[in-house]
Amino acid sequence: MAPPAISTIINNSGASDTSDANATKLTASILPLEAGLLRKLEAPLADLPGIARAFEVVYHDLALTAPDQFLPTPVRALPTGEEKGRFLALDLGGTNLRVAVVWLCGGDGLKVCAQGSWSIPEHFKSGAAEVLFRWVADRIGDVVREYLADVGSEERKRILFEGMELGITFSFPMEVSTDGVERNVRQTTHDSALLMPMGKGFTFTTTNDLSSLLKTAYNDLLLTTTPPAYPLLKLDIVSISNDSISTLLSAAYLHHSTENTRTAAGIIAGTGTNATCLCPVSKLPAPKQPTSGPSTDAILLNTEWSIRGTAPPLKPYTTTWDVQLDLENEKPGFQPFEEMVGGRYLGELVRLVSLDLLSSDVPKSQLPEKMRLRYGLDTRLCSEVEASVNDDEALSLLRDYFGPYTSSTTPAATTAEDPKEWKWDLSSAASFRRISTAVSTRAAALVAAATIGVLGVNDELKRHAEKEVLVCYTGTVLEKYPTFRERCEGFMMEVVERWVVEGRIPPAPSGKRRVVRLVEAKDGGIVGAAVLAGMVKEGRT
């Protein structure tokens, strides 16, 4: 069964064992204004099957008509699990860069060797792309040196002589130009891709060739760096893929489709969001169908499901807070879906809703400074407050984050004329918890509906009714936000069960239950980059 409606969740969120009866009472008490705010956020839960159907219809249309969504890739099969080899893997996301050396061991799994992870400095996001990629090249150099220091001398000589093949996962829209002049929606080669406009706080507006940017930056590193104890090796970029595709390839390498399961799609829910699926070629228009290589019945699509083409199913449920967040963003209108479910934005939505609620009693100037600043509220705080065992713990977390006092006012500055300086209390902490839960539950529901919509595009739910459908996932929201995955999976099952009743999809045989399950693709960006590099090397794409 699906999770209960938001109102039930939030009313019970502080009802676990607690020594403070007042905290429990406050959590269960919702004032009319707050109740109205929450109803706007919980509206999508009333018709998730309908929203999923709307996503499916929109996705079918985008696959046929959109030049920047449902983009074909050169990948036409899932890995066999037998791929082998040592690869350098790079995963560049909206928040972090990861670089690692990955050994694929065929049927014996894989091993991640030397690796590094770095937060992307904010100033690189608004600078020139060349500056960002020089920093990326420097980090590659760090990992390569670490790896060379760990291997034996003979292995080091061999690696330095042969170089290393690099697989890249890139968490942004990209496409390929095959004629050097006209941009084409078909990604026809594994090692070349054009950067399309980037979201997640990046402000690059020009089109850049990803492979050339990285090669130029790395070659510059080779030329300008004082020779270290071990010289840097040559790199051969063999594959570039989107994060959602890497997620699916990573999980499919370790979790094969079996007699009882089908690995069907991959989704990202972290700083941003995206999805991929193996789609029948017959569902694509001629310009998106493969024109070279072996004939195939299916092809992996990078859906880019977060950008403007996916707005129609969301429109009935778009609130004034969503509109405000979008208008104040770097690229208004660019990623309406991501702005409702992405980890970069959940905290900002909670801030906007909470600001409306709290400022109904006091002037905004008396509220904490972070509450009044754009993106002053971290999504991690929302997750911690939502997971707190009672309102006392929530209150402690809020006071620690915001400080004991509000804006710049300190106890010394408080006068007799202003004796009622606003502070967090049990009532406001309880409200914050409920708002956080409402925002995250809406996000889980929308991700679930969109995922079922993607499974509708490739007919996965209409076929193989006897098998569990596995949706591979990665991303900090699904991995770390308390109960987000469970809520999302529960909502998916709610839609599937309703669709079975309505006859949209067939029931499972022998009275069994149709099952759609989320399977974690741990280190999906890094592992998937290496897996695709292995597939390309062995000619299995």
Tab-separated table of C-alpha atoms in Angstrom, residues 31-294:
chain	number	residue	atom	x	y	z
A	31	LEU	CA	-3.879	26.201	12.741
A	32	PRO	CA	-6.202	27.183	9.855
A	33	LEU	CA	-3.554	29.187	7.972
A	34	GLU	CA	-1.042	26.356	8.183
A	35	ALA	CA	-3.662	23.813	7.162
A	36	GLY	CA	-4.396	25.871	4.055
A	37	LEU	CA	-0.712	26.008	3.129
A	38	LEU	CA	-0.374	22.255	3.569
A	39	ARG	CA	-3.451	21.517	1.446
A	40	LYS	CA	-1.787	23.286	-1.481
A	41	LEU	CA	1.275	21.071	-1.109
A	42	GLU	CA	-0.627	17.811	-0.681
A	43	ALA	CA	-2.911	18.400	-3.685
A	44	PRO	CA	-0.971	16.052	-6.044
A	45	LEU	CA	-1.569	13.097	-3.726
A	46	ALA	CA	-5.268	13.129	-4.523
A	47	ASP	CA	-4.706	11.902	-8.092
A	48	LEU	CA	-1.297	10.293	-8.510
A	49	PRO	CA	-2.531	7.767	-11.121
A	50	GLY	CA	-3.870	10.677	-13.172
A	51	ILE	CA	-0.594	12.582	-12.876
A	52	ALA	CA	1.354	9.474	-13.891
A	53	ARG	CA	-0.901	9.081	-16.926
A	54	ALA	CA	-0.363	12.767	-17.795
A	55	PHE	CA	3.403	12.271	-17.578
A	56	GLU	CA	3.154	9.216	-19.836
A	57	VAL	CA	1.213	11.166	-22.476
A	58	VAL	CA	3.646	14.096	-22.333
A	59	TYR	CA	6.652	11.782	-22.511
A	60	HIS	CA	5.280	10.038	-25.603
A	61	ASP	CA	4.897	13.447	-27.238
A	62	LEU	CA	8.363	14.628	-26.192
A	63	ALA	CA	9.947	11.442	-27.535
A	64	LEU	CA	8.360	12.234	-30.907
A	65	THR	CA	8.824	15.992	-31.057
A	66	ALA	CA	11.278	17.464	-28.520
A	67	PRO	CA	14.758	18.374	-29.790
A	68	ASP	CA	16.200	18.659	-26.267
A	69	GLN	CA	14.443	15.850	-24.383
A	70	PHE	CA	14.230	12.075	-24.762
A	71	LEU	CA	17.597	12.191	-26.478
A	72	PRO	CA	18.858	8.962	-28.060
A	73	THR	CA	22.298	7.747	-27.047
A	74	PRO	CA	24.675	5.343	-28.793
A	75	VAL	CA	23.828	2.706	-26.152
A	76	ARG	CA	21.494	0.000	-27.463
A	77	ALA	CA	21.858	-2.694	-24.816
A	78	LEU	CA	22.411	-3.181	-21.122
A	79	PRO	CA	25.701	-4.649	-19.859
A	80	THR	CA	26.094	-8.406	-19.699
A	81	GLY	CA	27.965	-8.288	-16.407
A	82	GLU	CA	30.952	-9.942	-18.061
A	83	GLU	CA	32.750	-6.710	-18.964
A	84	LYS	CA	36.331	-6.547	-17.655
A	85	GLY	CA	39.167	-4.048	-17.443
A	86	ARG	CA	40.650	-1.119	-15.527
A	87	PHE	CA	39.240	2.327	-16.265
A	88	LEU	CA	39.511	5.849	-14.985
A	89	ALA	CA	36.025	7.159	-14.229
A	90	LEU	CA	34.845	10.734	-13.756
A	91	ASP	CA	31.480	11.865	-12.424
A	92	LEU	CA	30.714	15.595	-12.653
A	93	GLY	CA	27.433	16.514	-10.973
A	94	GLY	CA	25.680	19.640	-9.813
A	95	THR	CA	27.388	19.658	-6.415
A	96	ASN	CA	30.338	17.277	-6.468
A	97	LEU	CA	33.114	15.961	-8.677
A	98	ARG	CA	34.274	12.387	-8.223
A	99	VAL	CA	37.212	10.656	-9.886
A	100	ALA	CA	38.212	7.021	-9.383
A	101	VAL	CA	40.008	4.054	-10.865
A	102	VAL	CA	37.543	1.189	-11.312
A	103	TRP	CA	38.349	-2.462	-12.013
A	104	LEU	CA	35.552	-4.402	-13.707
A	105	CYS	CA	35.941	-8.064	-12.821
A	106	GLY	CA	33.283	-9.632	-15.023
A	107	GLY	CA	31.097	-12.059	-13.128
A	108	ASP	CA	33.071	-11.330	-9.961
A	109	GLY	CA	31.760	-7.778	-9.642
A	110	LEU	CA	34.024	-4.737	-9.486
A	111	LYS	CA	36.486	-2.866	-7.319
A	112	VAL	CA	36.830	0.892	-6.852
A	113	CYS	CA	40.495	1.752	-6.265
A	114	ALA	CA	42.052	5.184	-5.828
A	115	GLN	CA	39.331	7.801	-5.682
A	116	GLY	CA	38.617	11.368	-4.683
A	117	SER	CA	35.521	13.493	-4.132
A	118	TRP	CA	35.333	17.288	-4.085
A	119	SER	CA	32.590	19.876	-3.708
A	120	ILE	CA	32.512	22.139	-6.763
A	121	PRO	CA	33.445	25.682	-5.649
A	122	GLU	CA	30.609	28.092	-6.363
A	123	HIS	CA	32.781	30.564	-8.274
A	124	PHE	CA	33.470	27.928	-10.942
A	125	LYS	CA	29.753	27.734	-11.690
A	126	SER	CA	29.550	31.335	-12.854
A	127	GLY	CA	32.935	31.537	-14.556
A	128	ALA	CA	34.142	30.314	-17.932
A	129	ALA	CA	33.756	26.618	-18.722
A	130	GLU	CA	37.500	26.424	-19.419
A	131	VAL	CA	38.285	27.439	-15.835
A	132	LEU	CA	35.992	24.774	-14.397
A	133	PHE	CA	37.514	22.049	-16.555
A	134	ARG	CA	41.071	23.027	-15.688
A	135	TRP	CA	40.092	22.463	-12.055
A	136	VAL	CA	38.591	19.102	-13.086
A	137	ALA	CA	41.845	18.185	-14.850
A	138	ASP	CA	43.823	19.029	-11.705
A	139	ARG	CA	41.630	16.648	-9.694
A	140	ILE	CA	42.127	13.889	-12.264
A	141	GLY	CA	45.849	14.426	-11.816
A	142	ASP	CA	45.485	14.009	-8.043
A	143	VAL	CA	43.798	10.605	-8.392
A	144	VAL	CA	46.147	9.385	-11.127
A	145	ARG	CA	49.186	10.204	-8.977
A	146	GLU	CA	47.638	8.427	-5.979
A	147	TYR	CA	46.927	5.336	-8.051
A	148	LEU	CA	50.403	5.237	-9.599
A	149	ALA	CA	51.946	5.511	-6.141
A	150	ASP	CA	50.022	2.431	-4.992
A	151	VAL	CA	50.877	0.016	-7.821
A	152	GLY	CA	54.093	-1.913	-8.356
A	153	SER	CA	56.883	-0.569	-10.533
A	154	GLU	CA	56.203	-2.912	-13.474
A	155	GLU	CA	52.493	-2.109	-13.461
A	156	ARG	CA	53.334	1.592	-13.227
A	157	LYS	CA	55.592	1.392	-16.259
A	158	ARG	CA	52.924	-0.420	-18.234
A	159	ILE	CA	50.229	2.130	-17.325
A	160	LEU	CA	52.489	5.062	-18.166
A	161	PHE	CA	53.290	3.486	-21.518
A	162	GLU	CA	49.735	2.501	-22.444
A	163	GLY	CA	47.810	5.303	-20.797
A	164	MET	CA	44.321	4.772	-19.388
A	165	GLU	CA	40.824	4.819	-20.846
A	166	LEU	CA	38.444	7.354	-19.317
A	167	GLY	CA	34.683	7.080	-18.945
A	168	ILE	CA	32.754	10.248	-18.076
A	169	THR	CA	29.409	10.737	-16.383
A	170	PHE	CA	28.059	14.240	-16.861
A	171	SER	CA	24.925	15.323	-14.971
A	172	PHE	CA	23.740	17.905	-17.484
A	173	PRO	CA	22.003	17.974	-20.888
A	174	MET	CA	24.266	17.261	-23.820
A	175	GLU	CA	23.980	16.421	-27.469
A	176	VAL	CA	26.317	15.635	-30.347
A	177	SER	CA	27.225	17.440	-33.573
A	178	THR	CA	28.132	15.045	-36.367
A	179	ASP	CA	28.806	17.517	-39.164
A	180	GLY	CA	30.627	20.288	-37.326
A	181	VAL	CA	27.991	22.843	-38.302
A	182	GLU	CA	24.468	21.829	-37.464
A	183	ARG	CA	23.565	20.597	-33.981
A	184	ASN	CA	21.866	17.235	-34.090
A	185	VAL	CA	19.770	15.602	-31.390
A	186	ARG	CA	21.262	12.186	-32.048
A	187	GLN	CA	24.273	11.242	-29.925
A	188	THR	CA	25.976	9.013	-32.458
A	189	THR	CA	29.400	8.616	-30.890
A	190	HIS	CA	30.400	7.581	-27.401
A	191	ASP	CA	33.286	10.002	-26.951
A	192	SER	CA	31.904	13.346	-28.073
A	193	ALA	CA	29.149	15.556	-26.703
A	194	LEU	CA	28.102	19.189	-26.796
A	195	LEU	CA	27.167	20.870	-23.539
A	196	MET	CA	23.677	22.317	-23.670
A	197	PRO	CA	22.637	25.112	-21.231
A	198	MET	CA	23.300	23.939	-17.669
A	199	GLY	CA	21.116	24.283	-14.584
A	200	LYS	CA	21.849	23.601	-10.880
A	201	GLY	CA	23.394	27.044	-10.430
A	202	PHE	CA	25.703	26.908	-13.473
A	203	THR	CA	25.410	29.918	-15.743
A	204	PHE	CA	27.292	28.763	-18.864
A	205	THR	CA	25.336	29.910	-21.902
A	206	THR	CA	27.640	29.003	-24.773
A	207	THR	CA	27.797	25.595	-26.407
A	208	ASN	CA	31.005	23.760	-25.565
A	209	ASP	CA	32.433	20.452	-26.692
A	210	LEU	CA	32.868	18.456	-23.496
A	211	SER	CA	35.585	16.150	-24.790
A	212	SER	CA	37.633	19.025	-26.229
A	213	LEU	CA	37.297	21.054	-23.021
A	214	LEU	CA	38.608	18.218	-20.896
A	215	LYS	CA	41.361	17.188	-23.326
A	216	THR	CA	42.588	20.774	-23.604
A	217	ALA	CA	42.559	21.231	-19.830
A	218	TYR	CA	44.355	17.934	-19.180
A	219	ASN	CA	46.968	18.578	-21.873
A	220	ASP	CA	47.558	22.000	-20.356
A	221	LEU	CA	48.069	20.299	-17.000
A	222	LEU	CA	50.637	17.973	-18.560
A	223	LEU	CA	52.519	20.915	-20.065
A	224	THR	CA	52.464	23.304	-17.120
A	225	THR	CA	52.786	21.076	-14.057
A	226	THR	CA	56.204	20.528	-12.528
A	227	PRO	CA	56.942	16.816	-12.992
A	228	PRO	CA	55.864	14.972	-9.839
A	229	ALA	CA	57.420	11.798	-8.474
A	230	TYR	CA	55.359	9.894	-11.027
A	231	PRO	CA	54.592	11.611	-14.348
A	232	LEU	CA	50.982	11.838	-15.443
A	233	LEU	CA	49.752	9.374	-18.015
A	234	LYS	CA	47.948	9.765	-21.310
A	235	LEU	CA	44.165	9.650	-21.201
A	236	ASP	CA	41.865	8.306	-23.883
A	237	ILE	CA	38.238	9.461	-23.521
A	238	VAL	CA	36.216	6.455	-24.697
A	239	SER	CA	32.729	7.204	-23.370
A	240	ILE	CA	30.559	10.089	-22.192
A	241	SER	CA	27.145	9.476	-20.690
A	242	ASN	CA	24.462	11.235	-18.712
A	243	ASP	CA	24.100	10.467	-15.000
A	244	SER	CA	20.789	8.662	-15.402
A	245	ILE	CA	22.272	6.356	-18.038
A	246	SER	CA	25.285	5.624	-15.859
A	247	THR	CA	22.932	4.807	-12.992
A	248	LEU	CA	21.067	2.240	-15.071
A	249	LEU	CA	24.261	0.707	-16.471
A	250	SER	CA	25.817	0.510	-13.015
A	251	ALA	CA	22.887	-1.323	-11.451
A	252	ALA	CA	22.327	-3.505	-14.518
A	253	TYR	CA	25.968	-4.632	-14.332
A	254	LEU	CA	25.405	-5.911	-10.791
A	255	HIS	CA	21.650	-6.688	-10.892
A	256	HIS	CA	20.888	-8.550	-14.102
A	257	SER	CA	17.391	-9.112	-15.356
A	258	THR	CA	16.461	-12.617	-14.271
A	259	GLU	CA	13.609	-15.055	-14.599
A	260	ASN	CA	11.721	-13.060	-11.955
A	261	THR	CA	12.986	-9.473	-12.457
A	262	ARG	CA	13.381	-6.867	-15.204
A	263	THR	CA	15.889	-4.009	-14.934
A	264	ALA	CA	13.885	-1.330	-16.726
A	265	ALA	CA	14.912	2.251	-15.944
A	266	GLY	CA	17.274	4.493	-14.015
A	267	ILE	CA	16.420	7.644	-12.094
A	268	ILE	CA	18.396	10.366	-10.332
A	269	ALA	CA	17.048	12.272	-7.350
A	270	GLY	CA	19.831	14.318	-5.833
A	271	THR	CA	20.820	17.935	-6.326
A	272	GLY	CA	18.894	17.615	-9.588
A	273	THR	CA	16.882	14.874	-11.251
A	274	ASN	CA	16.794	12.859	-14.455
A	275	ALA	CA	15.773	9.472	-15.826
A	276	THR	CA	16.579	6.985	-18.569
A	277	CYS	CA	14.974	3.928	-20.095
A	278	LEU	CA	15.596	1.426	-22.878
A	279	CYS	CA	12.961	2.540	-25.372
A	280	PRO	CA	11.621	0.734	-28.465
A	281	VAL	CA	13.080	2.410	-31.550
A	282	SER	CA	9.631	2.234	-33.153
A	283	LYS	CA	8.442	4.914	-30.714
A	284	LEU	CA	10.933	7.454	-32.024
A	285	PRO	CA	10.690	9.649	-35.130
A	286	ALA	CA	13.151	9.081	-37.970
A	287	PRO	CA	15.544	11.903	-36.906
A	288	LYS	CA	16.022	10.215	-33.519
A	289	GLN	CA	16.464	6.670	-34.832
A	290	PRO	CA	19.955	5.191	-35.293
A	291	THR	CA	21.405	5.672	-38.758
A	292	SER	CA	24.553	3.621	-38.288
A	293	GLY	CA	25.788	0.645	-36.355
A	294	PRO	CA	24.036	-2.681	-35.857
